[in-house]
Amino acid sequence: MTPNDNRSSIEKEYASLREEAKLRLKRLRETGQPNIYIGMATCGRAAGAIETKEAFEESLFKRDIQARIIPVGCMGHCYAEPLVLIEQSGFPTICYHQVTPGKARILVQNFLEGGDPCLEYVLGAMQPNDMLPCVTDFPRFGMEKRVVMEHCGLIDPDDICQYIARGGYAALVKALKMQPEEIIAQIKTSGLRGRGGAGFPTWKKWTIAREANSDRKIVICNADEGDPGAYMDRTILESNPHQVLEGLAICALAVGAEQGIFYIRAEYPLAVEKINNAIKAAREKHLLGPNILGSGFSLEISLFQGSGAFVCGEETALIKSIQGERGMPQVRPPFPALKGVWEFPTVINNVKTLASIPPIIRKGANWYAKIGTEKSSGTAIFSVVGDVVHPGLVEIPMGTTLRELIYDVCGGIPGRKKFKAVQIGGPSGGCLSEQFLDWPIDFDSLSEAGAMMGSGGMVVMNDESCMVEVARYFLDFTQKESCGKCTFCRIGTKHLLDILEAITKGEGTERDLELLQILSEDVKAGSLCGLGKTAPNPVLTTLRFFREEYEAHVFEKRCPAVMCRSLIAYYIDLDKCARGCDACMGSCPVDAIFTTKDRKKSIDQSKCVKCGECVSACPPEYDAVRKVSPPDRIPPEIVPQMEG
Amino acid sequence: MEVCRALEQGDKEEERILSDISSSLKLFERKRSNLIPLLQMIQKRHGYIPPMGMVLLAQHLDLSPSHVYGVATFYNQFRFNPPGKHPIKVCLGTACHVKGGEIILENFERKLGIKAGETTRDREFSLDRVACVGCCALAPVAIVNDKVEGHMTPSKVEGIILSLEIEKEKKKREADKDDTE
Amino acid sequence: MDKNANIVNLIVDGKEIKASEGANLLRVCLDNEIYVPNLCYLKEMEHPPASCRLCFVAIEGYPQPVTSCTEVVREGMVVMTDTPEVRRLQKSAFELLLSVRRISFCKTCIANKRCGLQKIARFLGVKLRVAHLNRIDVDREVDHTHPYLDYDPDKCVLCERCIFVCGNINKTPMLSLAHRGLNTSVTFFESAAILENSCKGCGACVEICPVGALTLKSHNKVTG
């Protein structure tokens, strides 16, 4: 039986699922009870969402108010966590930010009981209305284009009905009525490129596997997100796992696979739980498992937990680890799409790639192709962290400039500091300077600039960040994560790291700068896999765009950003220090601060570990702690004397 | 004498763990692709993987023990010494690093008198560095007893350890009270 | 040459060579007395690990040098084994390998005079003491746990040849790589008692080791 023979039965079965889901949600709304949606993904929980939820429950109980609390995923607005949406009749849906337990109690009392929507806590309304400003009026919401994260933070990930009621699995139904070649043609027209980093055209991968001659094929969702600073895959899986599942099912259908594997980091327990629940729920609704919706197409999906090796994000290493081996990358060819897990043709796609599939099939390839740029269609998701006002996950159309993303969407650099660099693409990416701010964000522009889309980590840095230290940090990461197989990556990255460490300590020489450049080029050209080939990128880009910083470290033993701990010193400005204030002394973890003769404070440089805690402890009205580089810049008159 | 008793207890403890491992292995199919899931199972149940556990695993899957050891030592997830009662993990992801994750780690090291990857002598605390846990907006982050603590500061480090120690004291006092009653 | 395979013509360093279609390029070079430095390749390997990163060659039409052990010969292929780019990568990889070793090893080493590293050093004109790289001290102890063998991780170049030959003789190799990154080493991981039963002490792994990292205990005792 081919999938096409029973179009009507598929339609019928799905229609009844959809009706059921809609009816359930309608009933929920009809009761007239308010709905409280709380963002309960990992980041929300870390910000205290569990305590907030408890406060709501307790307060509702105490005041005997009937309301439903619905745990949802994450909208990506990390700066505003814990985030709460309240649906109350007579009001638009209102989004509240930083809802602490205290605010939760006040919201119950004043809004749910008293009818006052507590404007002071409001971030915005979710729909346009004549009462409150709408969130889309803010650039952080308005400039985004949500395709992959459309439903994230708005639906309960554990309730499949909420996804179905919003049109979920309609794309799978549509695909079940298409020929596999038609599905692949749609993906080709859409211009979708793999979101795992390299940007390989998705349709090509699928075609290779489709045409491979094998009675068994495997599709894998790669959720081994290991880039430090990137967490969009986790958020998507925790917030809307069904969209990814649906994408994986369509992929399996297109390439002719009946086995799917979710490869998720074991460090993401909540995502593992959500995916497990989603697989179970989809099976119950016949959207997975044998004979999906009576179409004749079957798909079994299992879950494999990655054990904490960054290199396993690389396809051949990922395959090795599924097979119960050391996750060491292999030489290609053979490509996984021809010979993958257990030698069967295997398609491995990233979470974001798969989550893009259902909207493409549902809304049409041309609709998707129109988003973004000609060669990089669709949206890009970045986790923007570091020195920006509104950090978090942003989904923007490809082609948006870095300036728009950093300054408009994310609110710019806080504290009147100056922008210095943006690190894009994690350990394989590069550091871009101000001159690139007006470059469009797409696969090709970023690689041309020496960075990489990578998996979408973006760290914005102000002028207090040292670029040598940033390069050292990333090399430290790749060196520790090197699998140890090939010479360049195993030993070369260690030499690069040692040199960078020496430079941050003020022990670097001119010769080191030269060696750094040559060795970086060799490691890039000579390594076996993508990890090694891209590992020197942070060094090469910082050497290129911030060379003067390297030179300051080497020739002047000075860290221009006053960050490298071996090259700085703290001292207390005696003119500003207030007599009798002990704030800094209490904060010092090593008792390096003592009271001077005239009852002011001073730092014993031999004890100081340069943690900077005294800077934050010193009351802002005094602001007496100074930081200098090199350490011998401490004014000579500050040579302190102990209290008599 | 005390050392002997401790050793005896240690042996008993390990014996218990090994018999638990061999009985739980029986529930898993003998196929090679189960190697990592089985290592994860042992790690989860016991907090570490004893050397003899790897030999048992090798026998179950018909692999050489050196292969099992080779795979287990490749992945960060597996520990080979028993963890502390209160595992502390300090995130050193990009954002945490920029916001001073190293300093937080150093403070834990100083306070506990151990280095990252070690367990305190009384097995109360173990300290580890972890790559990004994905809570970058809360940087720097530490995970204490599986709870994420955001916006860490050196004084917060002190507070956390102090509160755990106070809790222990309290429990001990309650236990003592129960004993006397 | 495989009699049944199609014969292809290729040019290596200006020399016209005939080879079976699909044959391994490194092997073809070596068979035709064109030496390309290598440590991890064995002609019995179907999928060479390509881990030592020494056997680089330049192939016409390729943007940069590639490892010859991962290429197969094609009709009309033009290969150069001695371009400046090739030599730069070879020397770089080789010096990296040397930078984690102690040169003082050589005099007392069982592999002295027939060591793979000494041979490559002569060929590339590289000194065994690398002046421009600091020595990386991983500093691990010699593993004496095996009943017949000793393993010195500081000499090992992680070519995996020992694991390959052991796997060829015994169904599952008794040796394996352990740990990761710079700490990667070969492991026996078993008590001597068990190994005494499973390992027959055939010495194939010792024989194949290019650098004297694996040695027979009996030999070590004799030479003290």
mmCIF file of C-alpha atoms in Angstrom, chain A residues 308-309 326 328 331 479-488 490-492 494-495 498 511 515 518-519 521-522 525-528, chain C residues 48-53 56 64 70 88-89 92-93 96-97 99-100 132-134 136 157-158 160 177-182 184:
data_model
loop_
_atom_site.group_PDB
_atom_site.id
_atom_site.type_symbol
_atom_site.label_atom_id
_atom_site.label_comp_id
_atom_site.label_asym_id
_atom_site.label_seq_id
_atom_site.Cartn_x
_atom_site.Cartn_y
_atom_site.Cartn_z
ATOM 1 C CA GLY A 308 29.062 14.817 27.084
ATOM 2 C CA ALA A 309 31.541 14.984 24.240
ATOM 3 C CA ARG A 326 34.438 6.241 21.210
ATOM 4 C CA MET A 328 35.917 9.902 17.145
ATOM 5 C CA VAL A 331 37.169 10.196 7.260
ATOM 6 C CA GLN A 479 41.527 21.713 23.354
ATOM 7 C CA LYS A 480 39.642 19.983 26.170
ATOM 8 C CA GLU A 481 37.039 18.690 23.743
ATOM 9 C CA SER A 482 39.493 17.446 21.139
ATOM 10 C CA CYS A 483 38.929 13.733 20.686
ATOM 11 C CA GLY A 484 42.666 13.105 20.519
ATOM 12 C CA LYS A 485 42.637 11.216 17.260
ATOM 13 C CA CYS A 486 44.571 13.422 14.886
ATOM 14 C CA THR A 487 47.902 15.095 15.501
ATOM 15 C CA PHE A 488 46.983 18.671 14.613
ATOM 16 C CA ARG A 490 45.342 16.844 19.707
ATOM 17 C CA ILE A 491 48.706 18.567 20.023
ATOM 18 C CA GLY A 492 48.328 21.693 17.890
ATOM 19 C CA LYS A 494 47.407 22.558 23.078
ATOM 20 C CA HIS A 495 50.320 24.596 21.745
ATOM 21 C CA ASP A 498 49.782 27.442 25.845
ATOM 22 C CA ARG A 511 57.971 35.139 18.203
ATOM 23 C CA LEU A 515 53.980 31.081 15.756
ATOM 24 C CA ILE A 518 51.447 29.865 11.461
ATOM 25 C CA LEU A 519 50.269 27.109 13.761
ATOM 26 C CA GLU A 521 46.864 28.062 9.708
ATOM 27 C CA ASP A 522 48.398 24.572 9.884
ATOM 28 C CA ALA A 525 44.510 23.060 6.970
ATOM 29 C CA GLY A 526 45.714 19.783 8.438
ATOM 30 C CA SER A 527 43.060 18.562 10.892
ATOM 31 C CA LEU A 528 40.869 15.603 10.121
ATOM 32 C CA PRO C 48 42.862 3.866 7.518
ATOM 33 C CA PRO C 49 42.381 6.081 10.578
ATOM 34 C CA ALA C 50 44.143 8.995 8.837
ATOM 35 C CA SER C 51 45.168 10.217 12.257
ATOM 36 C CA CYS C 52 48.917 10.879 11.996
ATOM 37 C CA ARG C 53 48.422 13.613 9.348
ATOM 38 C CA PHE C 56 49.895 14.771 2.683
ATOM 39 C CA GLN C 64 45.000 22.287 -0.733
ATOM 40 C CA THR C 70 42.239 8.624 2.237
ATOM 41 C CA ARG C 88 54.962 22.612 5.499
ATOM 42 C CA LEU C 89 52.035 20.511 6.738
ATOM 43 C CA SER C 92 54.276 20.894 11.188
ATOM 44 C CA ALA C 93 52.482 17.649 12.064
ATOM 45 C CA LEU C 96 53.889 18.496 16.866
ATOM 46 C CA LEU C 97 54.343 14.760 17.403
ATOM 47 C CA SER C 99 56.918 18.154 20.892
ATOM 48 C CA VAL C 100 55.230 15.773 23.328
ATOM 49 C CA HIS C 132 60.506 26.577 18.264
ATOM 50 C CA LEU C 133 57.895 24.609 20.192
ATOM 51 C CA ASN C 134 57.879 24.222 23.938
ATOM 52 C CA ILE C 136 54.369 19.623 26.290
ATOM 53 C CA VAL C 157 52.109 8.318 18.676
ATOM 54 C CA LEU C 158 48.558 6.878 18.843
ATOM 55 C CA GLU C 160 46.343 2.557 16.496
ATOM 56 C CA LEU C 177 42.320 3.715 23.116
ATOM 57 C CA ALA C 178 41.309 5.280 26.400
ATOM 58 C CA HIS C 179 40.722 8.808 27.675
ATOM 59 C CA ARG C 180 40.452 11.755 25.358
ATOM 60 C CA GLY C 181 42.357 14.611 23.801
ATOM 61 C CA LEU C 182 45.935 15.062 24.902
ATOM 62 C CA THR C 184 44.557 9.690 24.986
#
